Amino acid sequence: MTARQTGQPTPDPADQTADQPETGSALPVRERDRTYFPRAWGITPYDYVQSMMDAVAAFGLLHAAVKRGIFELLSNEELTADELAAACNAKPSYLWRVMNWLHANSFVALRDDRYRLTDLGRGLTAAAERSQRDAVLVTGHPYWLRAIGDLDQTFVRGYPLPEDGLFPYSHLADDDELSYHFNRFMLSRSHAIGVKIANLDDYAHVRTVCDIGGGLGGILAKILHAHPHVTGVLLERPEVAADAHTYFSLQDLDGRVKVIAGDMFDGIPAADRYLLSSVAHNLGDVNYLSLLTQLSQAMAANDHADLLIAEGMLPSAPGRPSRWYDIDARMMAMFPDGRVRSEDEHRRLLEHAGLRAVRSLMLPDDQTLLIAQHAPALIGS
Ligand SMILES: C[S@@+](CC[C@H](N)C(=O)[O-])C[C@H]1O[C@@H](n2cnc3c(N)ncnc32)[C@H](O)[C@@H]1O
């Protein structure tokens, strides 16, 4: 049995050097290896790179299983591989291999030849709380995959190669199915963030919250449910605004939200609290600064106004691992100048716009919340 089959790290002969540690760790202890974080897990450099390549096939299988409806089919009943193959119109011999992979990776369990969902698998059904079904469907869409596959060209050209010449939001406006999944993907990941933002202790002065690029309105809905004296404004692209109306109706919030179908660069509505959640990383510095400047001007007339920026942020110290480097690569691949920033970078751009970050706290999913207020003395400094 090989080391890979047993799950044990494979010692690399190249690592059998004089400074091999006596602990039996697979990697030599050299100064230059100290920032190599999988070393602590005993993973060899070879297996580390291999695991990244294996992840491509793993994601392909997961995406295929979600897209073929395997998780939905198993959500209410246990089925054999043949029954599943018939239900999702798949060749039985191929479906069986997908099921083997799902079983080996704990998405399904097997009893008397019948598959059933584990808790892990249930998280990929549409009805699951914080379902990742739509995230998988979006991430596996050819448009998304191609953008990442073209990164080598993007490095050279300095801007992404959008399919049909369209950048993501124009592309979404043209593709109803992808747009549906994207909006639900955003909605699903926004619930936990919405709860945390709604639980902030300072809503006493807030009468109106305006969520800019607020998607279907998941965060705003949490705030409005938690604070009955607050009314909401959602500013979104027209294609999303129409569905946001429906979402607020389903949430019994019809009379408490004004949905504005428009472009955030065309003007900012009046409000006491502004929210920008996962919007900044789609923008280059020029556009982000222009948006912050508009917000700063809108906030200037209201002493109590503040701006809440919810974003994933890069580590301030280089060399520290963070999932936000991967999201930054996606932004690089898809949006002209889109980027994930460190907290310091956000603070600098806020200051250029005449805003000052007064508080920072962690949100679910390793996101950060920066709260900023108008600080006119900073303009141009
Ligand atoms: C990454 S999503 C974040 C959605 C939501 N704020 C959240 O955190 O779940 C960015 C949102 O910004 C919206 N958006 C992008 N450009 C916009 C623009 N120019 N005007 C208004 N909304 C825009 C998109 O439609 C999308 O819903």
mmCIF file of C-alpha atoms and ligand atoms in Angstrom:
data_model
loop_
_atom_site.group_PDB
_atom_site.id
_atom_site.type_symbol
_atom_site.label_atom_id
_atom_site.label_comp_id
_atom_site.label_asym_id
_atom_site.label_seq_id
_atom_site.Cartn_x
_atom_site.Cartn_y
_atom_site.Cartn_z
ATOM 1 C CA MET A 1 0.000 0.000 0.000
ATOM 2 C CA THR A 2 1.400 3.394 -0.968
ATOM 3 C CA ALA A 3 1.708 6.408 1.274
ATOM 4 C CA ARG A 4 -1.019 8.145 -0.771
ATOM 5 C CA GLN A 5 -3.446 5.278 -0.147
ATOM 6 C CA THR A 6 -2.821 5.379 3.573
ATOM 7 C CA GLY A 7 -3.103 9.155 3.605
ATOM 8 C CA GLN A 8 0.417 9.423 5.040
ATOM 9 C CA PRO A 9 2.783 12.013 3.610
ATOM 10 C CA THR A 10 5.326 10.586 1.181
ATOM 11 C CA PRO A 11 8.912 11.382 2.192
ATOM 12 C CA ASP A 12 10.682 12.987 -0.758
ATOM 13 C CA PRO A 13 14.216 11.600 -1.284
ATOM 14 C CA ALA A 14 15.315 15.113 -2.154
ATOM 15 C CA ASP A 15 14.494 16.069 1.425
ATOM 16 C CA GLN A 16 16.847 13.551 3.009
ATOM 17 C CA THR A 17 19.432 16.195 3.716
ATOM 18 C CA ALA A 18 21.796 16.738 6.580
ATOM 19 C CA ASP A 19 19.449 19.190 8.249
ATOM 20 C CA GLN A 20 16.472 16.802 8.209
ATOM 21 C CA PRO A 21 14.792 17.244 11.604
ATOM 22 C CA GLU A 22 14.923 14.346 14.003
ATOM 23 C CA THR A 23 11.144 14.561 14.490
ATOM 24 C CA GLY A 24 10.688 12.672 11.192
ATOM 25 C CA SER A 25 8.874 15.605 9.566
ATOM 26 C CA ALA A 26 8.868 15.293 5.772
ATOM 27 C CA LEU A 27 10.547 18.630 5.233
ATOM 28 C CA PRO A 28 13.966 19.863 6.216
ATOM 29 C CA VAL A 29 14.124 22.737 8.629
ATOM 30 C CA ARG A 30 15.834 25.520 6.794
ATOM 31 C CA GLU A 31 15.345 29.194 7.336
ATOM 32 C CA ARG A 32 13.743 29.624 3.914
ATOM 33 C CA ASP A 33 11.107 27.000 4.714
ATOM 34 C CA ARG A 34 9.796 28.743 7.769
ATOM 35 C CA THR A 35 6.957 30.481 5.895
ATOM 36 C CA TYR A 36 5.913 27.249 4.176
ATOM 37 C CA PHE A 37 2.813 26.623 6.242
ATOM 38 C CA PRO A 38 1.832 23.029 5.221
ATOM 39 C CA ARG A 39 5.149 21.961 6.728
ATOM 40 C CA ALA A 40 3.367 21.945 10.053
ATOM 41 C CA TRP A 41 0.968 19.327 8.694
ATOM 42 C CA GLY A 42 3.806 17.104 7.477
ATOM 43 C CA ILE A 43 2.891 17.531 3.795
ATOM 44 C CA THR A 44 5.728 17.285 1.288
ATOM 45 C CA PRO A 45 6.201 20.025 -1.309
ATOM 46 C CA TYR A 46 5.337 17.474 -4.028
ATOM 47 C CA ASP A 47 2.028 16.516 -2.375
ATOM 48 C CA TYR A 48 1.238 20.139 -1.654
ATOM 49 C CA VAL A 49 1.372 21.062 -5.357
ATOM 50 C CA GLN A 50 -0.344 17.802 -6.323
ATOM 51 C CA SER A 51 -3.234 18.571 -3.979
ATOM 52 C CA MET A 52 -3.791 21.871 -5.788
ATOM 53 C CA MET A 53 -4.042 20.043 -9.123
ATOM 54 C CA ASP A 54 -6.291 17.363 -7.599
ATOM 55 C CA ALA A 55 -8.617 20.129 -6.391
ATOM 56 C CA VAL A 56 -9.434 20.969 -10.017
ATOM 57 C CA ALA A 57 -10.794 17.448 -10.638
ATOM 58 C CA ALA A 58 -12.491 17.365 -7.231
ATOM 59 C CA PHE A 59 -14.333 20.587 -7.962
ATOM 60 C CA GLY A 60 -15.294 19.299 -11.439
ATOM 61 C CA LEU A 61 -16.914 16.243 -9.827
ATOM 62 C CA LEU A 62 -18.695 18.282 -7.162
ATOM 63 C CA HIS A 63 -20.008 20.717 -9.763
ATOM 64 C CA ALA A 64 -21.208 17.853 -11.992
ATOM 65 C CA ALA A 65 -23.011 16.241 -9.049
ATOM 66 C CA VAL A 66 -24.747 19.505 -8.112
ATOM 67 C CA LYS A 67 -25.626 20.342 -11.711
ATOM 68 C CA ARG A 68 -27.043 16.853 -12.386
ATOM 69 C CA GLY A 69 -29.261 17.286 -9.304
ATOM 70 C CA ILE A 70 -27.827 14.374 -7.287
ATOM 71 C CA PHE A 71 -28.098 16.227 -3.961
ATOM 72 C CA GLU A 72 -31.673 17.339 -4.677
ATOM 73 C CA LEU A 73 -32.675 13.806 -5.701
ATOM 74 C CA LEU A 74 -31.296 12.420 -2.442
ATOM 75 C CA SER A 75 -32.763 15.156 -0.267
ATOM 76 C CA ASN A 76 -35.969 13.220 0.490
ATOM 77 C CA GLU A 77 -35.186 9.595 -0.250
ATOM 78 C CA GLU A 78 -32.416 7.020 -0.377
ATOM 79 C CA LEU A 79 -31.656 5.790 -3.911
ATOM 80 C CA THR A 80 -29.457 3.182 -5.578
ATOM 81 C CA ALA A 81 -26.853 4.197 -8.166
ATOM 82 C CA ASP A 82 -29.076 2.807 -10.947
ATOM 83 C CA GLU A 83 -32.112 4.745 -9.709
ATOM 84 C CA LEU A 84 -30.014 7.911 -9.511
ATOM 85 C CA ALA A 85 -28.615 7.337 -13.006
ATOM 86 C CA ALA A 86 -32.132 6.969 -14.429
ATOM 87 C CA ALA A 87 -33.408 10.034 -12.550
ATOM 88 C CA CYS A 88 -30.609 12.319 -13.712
ATOM 89 C CA ASN A 89 -30.301 10.861 -17.194
ATOM 90 C CA ALA A 90 -26.702 9.726 -16.677
ATOM 91 C CA LYS A 91 -24.842 6.650 -17.960
ATOM 92 C CA PRO A 92 -24.937 4.188 -15.003
ATOM 93 C CA SER A 93 -21.239 3.238 -15.236
ATOM 94 C CA TYR A 94 -20.198 6.906 -15.084
ATOM 95 C CA LEU A 95 -22.693 7.825 -12.392
ATOM 96 C CA TRP A 96 -21.371 4.965 -10.253
ATOM 97 C CA ARG A 97 -17.868 6.512 -10.378
ATOM 98 C CA VAL A 98 -19.195 9.911 -9.335
ATOM 99 C CA MET A 99 -21.065 8.263 -6.452
ATOM 100 C CA ASN A 100 -17.879 6.456 -5.387
ATOM 101 C CA TRP A 101 -16.115 9.812 -5.204
ATOM 102 C CA LEU A 102 -18.994 11.429 -3.276
ATOM 103 C CA HIS A 103 -19.010 8.489 -0.878
ATOM 104 C CA ALA A 104 -15.224 8.522 -0.406
ATOM 105 C CA ASN A 105 -15.418 12.256 0.359
ATOM 106 C CA SER A 106 -18.289 11.953 2.856
ATOM 107 C CA PHE A 107 -20.970 13.760 0.835
ATOM 108 C CA VAL A 108 -23.111 10.602 0.844
ATOM 109 C CA ALA A 109 -23.315 7.440 2.928
ATOM 110 C CA LEU A 110 -24.190 3.969 1.651
ATOM 111 C CA ARG A 111 -26.510 1.418 3.271
ATOM 112 C CA ASP A 112 -27.779 -1.717 1.510
ATOM 113 C CA ASP A 113 -26.783 -0.323 -1.908
ATOM 114 C CA ARG A 114 -28.799 2.852 -1.291
ATOM 115 C CA TYR A 115 -27.178 6.258 -1.029
ATOM 116 C CA ARG A 116 -28.290 8.915 1.427
ATOM 117 C CA LEU A 117 -27.026 12.416 2.127
ATOM 118 C CA THR A 118 -24.667 13.141 4.991
ATOM 119 C CA ASP A 119 -24.818 16.554 6.703
ATOM 120 C CA LEU A 120 -22.021 17.622 4.348
ATOM 121 C CA GLY A 121 -24.063 16.620 1.296
ATOM 122 C CA ARG A 122 -27.219 18.237 2.681
ATOM 123 C CA GLY A 123 -25.375 21.577 2.670
ATOM 124 C CA LEU A 124 -25.464 21.414 -1.129
ATOM 125 C CA THR A 125 -29.250 21.154 -1.398
ATOM 126 C CA ALA A 126 -31.254 24.255 -2.273
ATOM 127 C CA ALA A 127 -33.208 24.111 1.001
ATOM 128 C CA ALA A 128 -30.133 23.994 3.275
ATOM 129 C CA GLU A 129 -29.408 26.901 5.563
ATOM 130 C CA ARG A 130 -26.413 28.709 4.029
ATOM 131 C CA SER A 131 -26.636 26.387 1.038
ATOM 132 C CA GLN A 132 -23.519 26.374 -1.154
ATOM 133 C CA ARG A 133 -25.430 24.964 -4.138
ATOM 134 C CA ASP A 134 -25.590 28.262 -6.019
ATOM 135 C CA ALA A 135 -21.961 29.096 -5.187
ATOM 136 C CA VAL A 136 -20.865 25.792 -6.758
ATOM 137 C CA LEU A 137 -23.021 26.352 -9.846
ATOM 138 C CA VAL A 138 -21.622 29.861 -10.358
ATOM 139 C CA THR A 139 -18.001 28.871 -9.691
ATOM 140 C CA GLY A 140 -18.268 25.951 -12.124
ATOM 141 C CA HIS A 141 -19.937 27.986 -14.889
ATOM 142 C CA PRO A 142 -17.813 28.105 -18.074
ATOM 143 C CA TYR A 143 -17.636 31.915 -17.852
ATOM 144 C CA TRP A 144 -16.064 31.758 -14.372
ATOM 145 C CA LEU A 145 -13.777 28.846 -15.262
ATOM 146 C CA ARG A 146 -12.559 30.500 -18.434
ATOM 147 C CA ALA A 147 -11.650 33.699 -16.588
ATOM 148 C CA ILE A 148 -9.389 31.763 -14.220
ATOM 149 C CA GLY A 149 -8.013 29.661 -17.089
ATOM 150 C CA ASP A 150 -7.052 32.856 -18.938
ATOM 151 C CA LEU A 151 -5.140 34.340 -15.998
ATOM 152 C CA ASP A 152 -1.805 33.917 -17.781
ATOM 153 C CA GLN A 153 -3.110 36.229 -20.529
ATOM 154 C CA THR A 154 -4.495 38.648 -17.946
ATOM 155 C CA PHE A 155 -1.044 38.898 -16.345
ATOM 156 C CA VAL A 156 0.346 40.000 -19.696
ATOM 157 C CA ARG A 157 -2.475 42.250 -20.860
ATOM 158 C CA GLY A 158 -3.266 43.760 -17.486
ATOM 159 C CA TYR A 159 -7.026 43.260 -17.872
ATOM 160 C CA PRO A 160 -9.291 40.217 -18.129
ATOM 161 C CA LEU A 161 -10.576 38.611 -21.316
ATOM 162 C CA PRO A 162 -14.370 38.589 -20.863
ATOM 163 C CA GLU A 163 -16.407 36.129 -22.886
ATOM 164 C CA ASP A 164 -18.194 37.935 -25.747
ATOM 165 C CA GLY A 165 -16.529 41.148 -24.653
ATOM 166 C CA LEU A 166 -18.779 41.408 -21.574
ATOM 167 C CA PHE A 167 -17.594 41.897 -18.021
ATOM 168 C CA PRO A 168 -19.395 39.971 -15.264
ATOM 169 C CA TYR A 169 -22.367 42.212 -14.458
ATOM 170 C CA SER A 170 -23.145 42.836 -18.150
ATOM 171 C CA HIS A 171 -22.791 39.108 -18.710
ATOM 172 C CA LEU A 172 -25.131 38.379 -15.786
ATOM 173 C CA ALA A 173 -27.677 40.816 -17.238
ATOM 174 C CA ASP A 174 -27.712 38.657 -20.397
ATOM 175 C CA ASP A 175 -27.845 35.243 -18.721
ATOM 176 C CA ASP A 176 -30.966 34.749 -16.593
ATOM 177 C CA GLU A 177 -29.986 31.342 -15.242
ATOM 178 C CA LEU A 178 -26.493 32.379 -14.183
ATOM 179 C CA SER A 179 -27.885 35.616 -12.751
ATOM 180 C CA TYR A 180 -30.451 33.650 -10.711
ATOM 181 C CA HIS A 181 -27.730 31.460 -9.202
ATOM 182 C CA PHE A 182 -25.367 34.403 -8.621
ATOM 183 C CA ASN A 183 -28.021 36.394 -6.720
ATOM 184 C CA ARG A 184 -28.917 33.375 -4.593
ATOM 185 C CA PHE A 185 -25.207 32.702 -3.980
ATOM 186 C CA MET A 186 -24.863 36.264 -2.644
ATOM 187 C CA LEU A 187 -28.072 35.917 -0.618
ATOM 188 C CA SER A 188 -26.939 32.680 1.013
ATOM 189 C CA ARG A 189 -23.563 34.061 2.105
ATOM 190 C CA SER A 190 -25.108 37.340 3.291
ATOM 191 C CA HIS A 191 -27.359 35.909 6.034
ATOM 192 C CA ALA A 192 -24.696 35.383 8.711
ATOM 193 C CA ILE A 193 -23.116 38.760 7.899
ATOM 194 C CA GLY A 194 -26.551 40.403 8.084
ATOM 195 C CA VAL A 195 -27.195 38.963 11.546
ATOM 196 C CA LYS A 196 -23.882 40.323 12.842
ATOM 197 C CA ILE A 197 -24.451 43.778 11.316
ATOM 198 C CA ALA A 198 -28.031 43.867 12.611
ATOM 199 C CA ASN A 199 -26.681 43.061 16.093
ATOM 200 C CA LEU A 200 -24.423 46.123 16.237
ATOM 201 C CA ASP A 201 -25.370 48.120 19.306
ATOM 202 C CA ASP A 202 -25.736 51.543 17.715
ATOM 203 C CA TYR A 203 -29.012 51.762 15.779
ATOM 204 C CA ALA A 204 -30.578 54.402 18.046
ATOM 205 C CA HIS A 205 -29.738 57.302 15.686
ATOM 206 C CA VAL A 206 -30.402 55.325 12.510
ATOM 207 C CA ARG A 207 -33.690 55.914 10.690
ATOM 208 C CA THR A 208 -32.687 54.888 7.157
ATOM 209 C CA VAL A 209 -30.142 52.323 5.996
ATOM 210 C CA CYS A 210 -29.095 52.378 2.343
ATOM 211 C CA ASP A 211 -27.485 49.206 0.977
ATOM 212 C CA ILE A 212 -25.543 49.990 -2.184
ATOM 213 C CA GLY A 213 -25.190 47.021 -4.525
ATOM 214 C CA GLY A 214 -27.131 45.103 -1.890
ATOM 215 C CA GLY A 215 -28.048 42.122 -4.088
ATOM 216 C CA LEU A 216 -31.509 40.705 -3.320
ATOM 217 C CA GLY A 217 -31.433 42.419 0.078
ATOM 218 C CA GLY A 218 -30.424 39.667 2.515
ATOM 219 C CA ILE A 219 -28.403 41.948 4.816
ATOM 220 C CA LEU A 220 -30.954 44.772 4.728
ATOM 221 C CA ALA A 221 -33.764 42.334 5.577
ATOM 222 C CA LYS A 222 -31.904 41.171 8.703
ATOM 223 C CA ILE A 223 -31.423 44.801 9.805
ATOM 224 C CA LEU A 224 -35.084 45.703 9.200
ATOM 225 C CA HIS A 225 -36.374 42.645 11.071
ATOM 226 C CA ALA A 226 -34.122 43.457 14.050
ATOM 227 C CA HIS A 227 -34.918 47.213 14.135
ATOM 228 C CA PRO A 228 -38.600 47.980 13.499
ATOM 229 C CA HIS A 229 -38.001 51.768 13.557
ATOM 230 C CA VAL A 230 -35.597 51.571 10.564
ATOM 231 C CA THR A 231 -36.564 51.854 6.900
ATOM 232 C CA GLY A 232 -34.369 50.619 4.065
ATOM 233 C CA VAL A 233 -33.189 51.734 0.647
ATOM 234 C CA LEU A 234 -31.663 49.189 -1.730
ATOM 235 C CA LEU A 235 -29.746 50.504 -4.738
ATOM 236 C CA GLU A 236 -29.131 47.788 -7.332
ATOM 237 C CA ARG A 237 -28.777 47.180 -11.042
ATOM 238 C CA PRO A 238 -32.258 47.033 -12.657
ATOM 239 C CA GLU A 239 -32.026 43.276 -13.387
ATOM 240 C CA VAL A 240 -31.453 42.548 -9.685
ATOM 241 C CA ALA A 241 -33.789 45.235 -8.330
ATOM 242 C CA ALA A 242 -36.831 43.502 -9.846
ATOM 243 C CA ASP A 243 -36.055 40.286 -7.933
ATOM 244 C CA ALA A 244 -35.202 42.226 -4.765
ATOM 245 C CA HIS A 245 -38.831 43.504 -4.727
ATOM 246 C CA THR A 246 -40.014 39.896 -4.684
ATOM 247 C CA TYR A 247 -37.545 38.971 -1.927
ATOM 248 C CA PHE A 248 -38.689 41.830 0.340
ATOM 249 C CA SER A 249 -42.341 40.854 -0.254
ATOM 250 C CA LEU A 250 -41.571 37.295 0.799
ATOM 251 C CA GLN A 251 -39.928 38.741 3.914
ATOM 252 C CA ASP A 252 -43.084 40.824 4.691
ATOM 253 C CA LEU A 253 -41.019 44.000 4.349
ATOM 254 C CA ASP A 254 -42.873 45.565 1.391
ATOM 255 C CA GLY A 255 -43.744 48.860 2.998
ATOM 256 C CA ARG A 256 -40.372 49.359 4.681
ATOM 257 C CA VAL A 257 -37.955 49.293 1.746
ATOM 258 C CA LYS A 258 -37.527 51.483 -1.268
ATOM 259 C CA VAL A 259 -35.800 49.581 -4.063
ATOM 260 C CA ILE A 260 -33.982 51.872 -6.478
ATOM 261 C CA ALA A 261 -33.088 50.365 -9.851
ATOM 262 C CA GLY A 262 -30.037 52.267 -10.959
ATOM 263 C CA ASP A 263 -26.297 52.700 -11.124
ATOM 264 C CA MET A 264 -24.423 53.495 -7.916
ATOM 265 C CA PHE A 265 -22.153 55.893 -9.807
ATOM 266 C CA ASP A 266 -25.162 58.037 -10.809
ATOM 267 C CA GLY A 267 -26.005 59.296 -7.316
ATOM 268 C CA ILE A 268 -26.357 58.234 -3.697
ATOM 269 C CA PRO A 269 -29.750 58.467 -1.914
ATOM 270 C CA ALA A 270 -30.015 60.163 1.510
ATOM 271 C CA ALA A 271 -29.588 57.849 4.520
ATOM 272 C CA ASP A 272 -28.154 57.717 8.063
ATOM 273 C CA ARG A 273 -26.231 54.526 7.518
ATOM 274 C CA TYR A 274 -24.717 53.259 4.271
ATOM 275 C CA LEU A 275 -23.700 49.714 3.601
ATOM 276 C CA LEU A 276 -21.188 48.502 0.999
ATOM 277 C CA SER A 277 -20.896 44.739 1.239
ATOM 278 C CA SER A 278 -18.601 42.886 -1.164
ATOM 279 C CA VAL A 279 -18.827 45.735 -3.640
ATOM 280 C CA ALA A 280 -15.384 47.341 -3.286
ATOM 281 C CA HIS A 281 -13.474 44.266 -4.464
ATOM 282 C CA ASN A 282 -15.182 44.478 -7.866
ATOM 283 C CA LEU A 283 -13.769 47.997 -8.348
ATOM 284 C CA GLY A 284 -10.370 49.422 -9.187
ATOM 285 C CA ASP A 285 -8.992 52.192 -6.990
ATOM 286 C CA VAL A 286 -10.234 54.987 -9.278
ATOM 287 C CA ASN A 287 -13.847 53.810 -9.261
ATOM 288 C CA TYR A 288 -13.789 52.845 -5.586
ATOM 289 C CA LEU A 289 -12.460 56.271 -4.644
ATOM 290 C CA SER A 290 -15.083 57.949 -6.829
ATOM 291 C CA LEU A 291 -17.822 55.959 -5.024
ATOM 292 C CA LEU A 292 -16.375 56.773 -1.595
ATOM 293 C CA THR A 293 -16.190 60.450 -2.538
ATOM 294 C CA GLN A 294 -19.865 60.453 -3.519
ATOM 295 C CA LEU A 295 -20.691 58.754 -0.217
ATOM 296 C CA SER A 296 -18.592 61.258 1.697
ATOM 297 C CA GLN A 297 -20.507 64.117 0.063
ATOM 298 C CA ALA A 298 -23.844 62.454 0.849
ATOM 299 C CA MET A 299 -22.742 61.986 4.484
ATOM 300 C CA ALA A 300 -21.435 65.542 4.914
ATOM 301 C CA ALA A 301 -24.869 66.987 5.670
ATOM 302 C CA ASN A 302 -25.622 64.451 8.416
ATOM 303 C CA ASP A 303 -23.465 64.469 11.582
ATOM 304 C CA HIS A 304 -24.649 60.986 12.538
ATOM 305 C CA ALA A 305 -24.189 59.266 9.179
ATOM 306 C CA ASP A 306 -21.797 56.378 8.887
ATOM 307 C CA LEU A 307 -20.614 53.910 6.263
ATOM 308 C CA LEU A 308 -20.239 50.184 6.901
ATOM 309 C CA ILE A 309 -17.823 48.403 4.583
ATOM 310 C CA ALA A 310 -18.066 44.609 4.767
ATOM 311 C CA GLU A 311 -15.281 42.948 2.793
ATOM 312 C CA GLY A 312 -12.756 40.174 2.841
ATOM 313 C CA MET A 313 -9.396 41.822 3.476
ATOM 314 C CA LEU A 314 -5.844 40.716 2.719
ATOM 315 C CA PRO A 315 -3.435 40.248 5.632
ATOM 316 C CA SER A 316 -1.491 43.427 6.347
ATOM 317 C CA ALA A 317 1.761 41.430 6.708
ATOM 318 C CA PRO A 318 2.957 39.768 3.489
ATOM 319 C CA GLY A 319 3.552 36.013 3.470
ATOM 320 C CA ARG A 320 0.627 35.079 5.705
ATOM 321 C CA PRO A 321 -1.800 32.601 4.167
ATOM 322 C CA SER A 322 -5.321 33.873 3.507
ATOM 323 C CA ARG A 323 -8.224 32.708 1.368
ATOM 324 C CA TRP A 324 -8.536 36.332 0.237
ATOM 325 C CA TYR A 325 -5.502 35.909 -2.034
ATOM 326 C CA ASP A 326 -7.582 33.355 -3.968
ATOM 327 C CA ILE A 327 -10.572 35.702 -4.168
ATOM 328 C CA ASP A 328 -8.188 38.461 -5.259
ATOM 329 C CA ALA A 329 -7.094 36.207 -8.150
ATOM 330 C CA ARG A 330 -10.747 35.854 -9.152
ATOM 331 C CA MET A 331 -11.188 39.616 -9.107
ATOM 332 C CA MET A 332 -8.033 40.001 -11.188
ATOM 333 C CA ALA A 333 -9.403 37.423 -13.641
ATOM 334 C CA MET A 334 -12.857 38.941 -14.024
ATOM 335 C CA PHE A 335 -12.992 42.668 -13.314
ATOM 336 C CA PRO A 336 -10.873 45.426 -14.828
ATOM 337 C CA ASP A 337 -8.743 46.496 -11.837
ATOM 338 C CA GLY A 338 -10.947 44.565 -9.374
ATOM 339 C CA ARG A 339 -8.948 43.707 -6.257
ATOM 340 C CA VAL A 340 -9.164 42.541 -2.677
ATOM 341 C CA ARG A 341 -7.474 45.089 -0.410
ATOM 342 C CA SER A 342 -5.878 45.068 2.998
ATOM 343 C CA GLU A 343 -7.533 47.046 5.794
ATOM 344 C CA ASP A 344 -4.751 49.653 5.487
ATOM 345 C CA GLU A 345 -5.536 50.117 1.801
ATOM 346 C CA HIS A 346 -9.231 50.651 2.591
ATOM 347 C CA ARG A 347 -8.322 53.145 5.311
ATOM 348 C CA ARG A 348 -6.090 55.128 2.931
ATOM 349 C CA LEU A 349 -8.779 55.345 0.237
ATOM 350 C CA LEU A 350 -11.370 56.330 2.849
ATOM 351 C CA GLU A 351 -9.108 59.152 3.999
ATOM 352 C CA HIS A 352 -8.634 60.382 0.434
ATOM 353 C CA ALA A 353 -12.419 60.604 0.190
ATOM 354 C CA GLY A 354 -12.721 62.570 3.445
ATOM 355 C CA LEU A 355 -13.852 59.621 5.561
ATOM 356 C CA ARG A 356 -12.218 58.110 8.624
ATOM 357 C CA ALA A 357 -12.477 54.475 9.731
ATOM 358 C CA VAL A 358 -13.473 54.616 13.402
ATOM 359 C CA ARG A 359 -14.016 50.936 14.146
ATOM 360 C CA SER A 360 -13.088 47.570 12.725
ATOM 361 C CA LEU A 361 -14.439 44.163 13.693
ATOM 362 C CA MET A 362 -14.530 40.648 12.319
ATOM 363 C CA LEU A 363 -17.566 39.232 10.522
ATOM 364 C CA PRO A 364 -18.433 35.589 9.753
ATOM 365 C CA ASP A 365 -16.454 33.869 6.967
ATOM 366 C CA ASP A 366 -13.302 35.785 7.847
ATOM 367 C CA GLN A 367 -14.723 39.062 6.515
ATOM 368 C CA THR A 368 -14.001 42.425 8.099
ATOM 369 C CA LEU A 369 -16.392 45.261 8.924
ATOM 370 C CA LEU A 370 -14.932 48.772 8.749
ATOM 371 C CA ILE A 371 -17.118 51.576 10.075
ATOM 372 C CA ALA A 372 -16.304 55.045 8.730
ATOM 373 C CA GLN A 373 -17.549 58.554 9.385
ATOM 374 C CA HIS A 374 -17.241 61.830 7.558
ATOM 375 C CA ALA A 375 -14.001 63.665 8.420
ATOM 376 C CA PRO A 376 -13.766 66.732 6.168
ATOM 377 C CA ALA A 377 -10.343 67.781 7.496
ATOM 378 C CA LEU A 378 -8.880 64.716 5.756
ATOM 379 C CA ILE A 379 -9.919 65.677 2.220
ATOM 380 C CA GLY A 380 -6.852 66.040 0.020
ATOM 381 C CA SER A 381 -4.454 65.341 2.908
HETATM 382 C C1 LIG B 1 -20.537 40.788 -5.069
HETATM 383 S S1 LIG B 1 -22.204 41.327 -5.123
HETATM 384 C C2 LIG B 1 -22.554 41.679 -3.398
HETATM 385 C C3 LIG B 1 -24.033 41.680 -3.104
HETATM 386 C C4 LIG B 1 -24.388 42.045 -1.653
HETATM 387 N N1 LIG B 1 -23.944 43.361 -1.305
HETATM 388 C C5 LIG B 1 -23.831 41.025 -0.676
HETATM 389 O O1 LIG B 1 -22.902 41.336 0.067
HETATM 390 O O2 LIG B 1 -24.324 39.883 -0.668
HETATM 391 C C6 LIG B 1 -22.056 42.971 -5.796
HETATM 392 C C7 LIG B 1 -23.402 43.580 -6.119
HETATM 393 O O3 LIG B 1 -23.181 44.908 -6.642
HETATM 394 C C8 LIG B 1 -24.129 45.137 -7.674
HETATM 395 N N2 LIG B 1 -23.598 46.164 -8.571
HETATM 396 C C9 LIG B 1 -22.507 46.061 -9.357
HETATM 397 N N3 LIG B 1 -22.306 47.194 -10.047
HETATM 398 C C10 LIG B 1 -23.323 48.033 -9.704
HETATM 399 C C11 LIG B 1 -23.667 49.364 -10.080
HETATM 400 N N4 LIG B 1 -22.921 50.034 -10.956
HETATM 401 N N5 LIG B 1 -24.755 49.925 -9.517
HETATM 402 C C12 LIG B 1 -25.513 49.241 -8.616
HETATM 403 N N6 LIG B 1 -25.229 47.979 -8.220
HETATM 404 C C13 LIG B 1 -24.144 47.383 -8.757
HETATM 405 C C14 LIG B 1 -24.264 43.789 -8.350
HETATM 406 O O4 LIG B 1 -25.464 43.678 -9.077
HETATM 407 C C15 LIG B 1 -24.181 42.823 -7.188
HETATM 408 O O5 LIG B 1 -25.449 42.491 -6.687
#
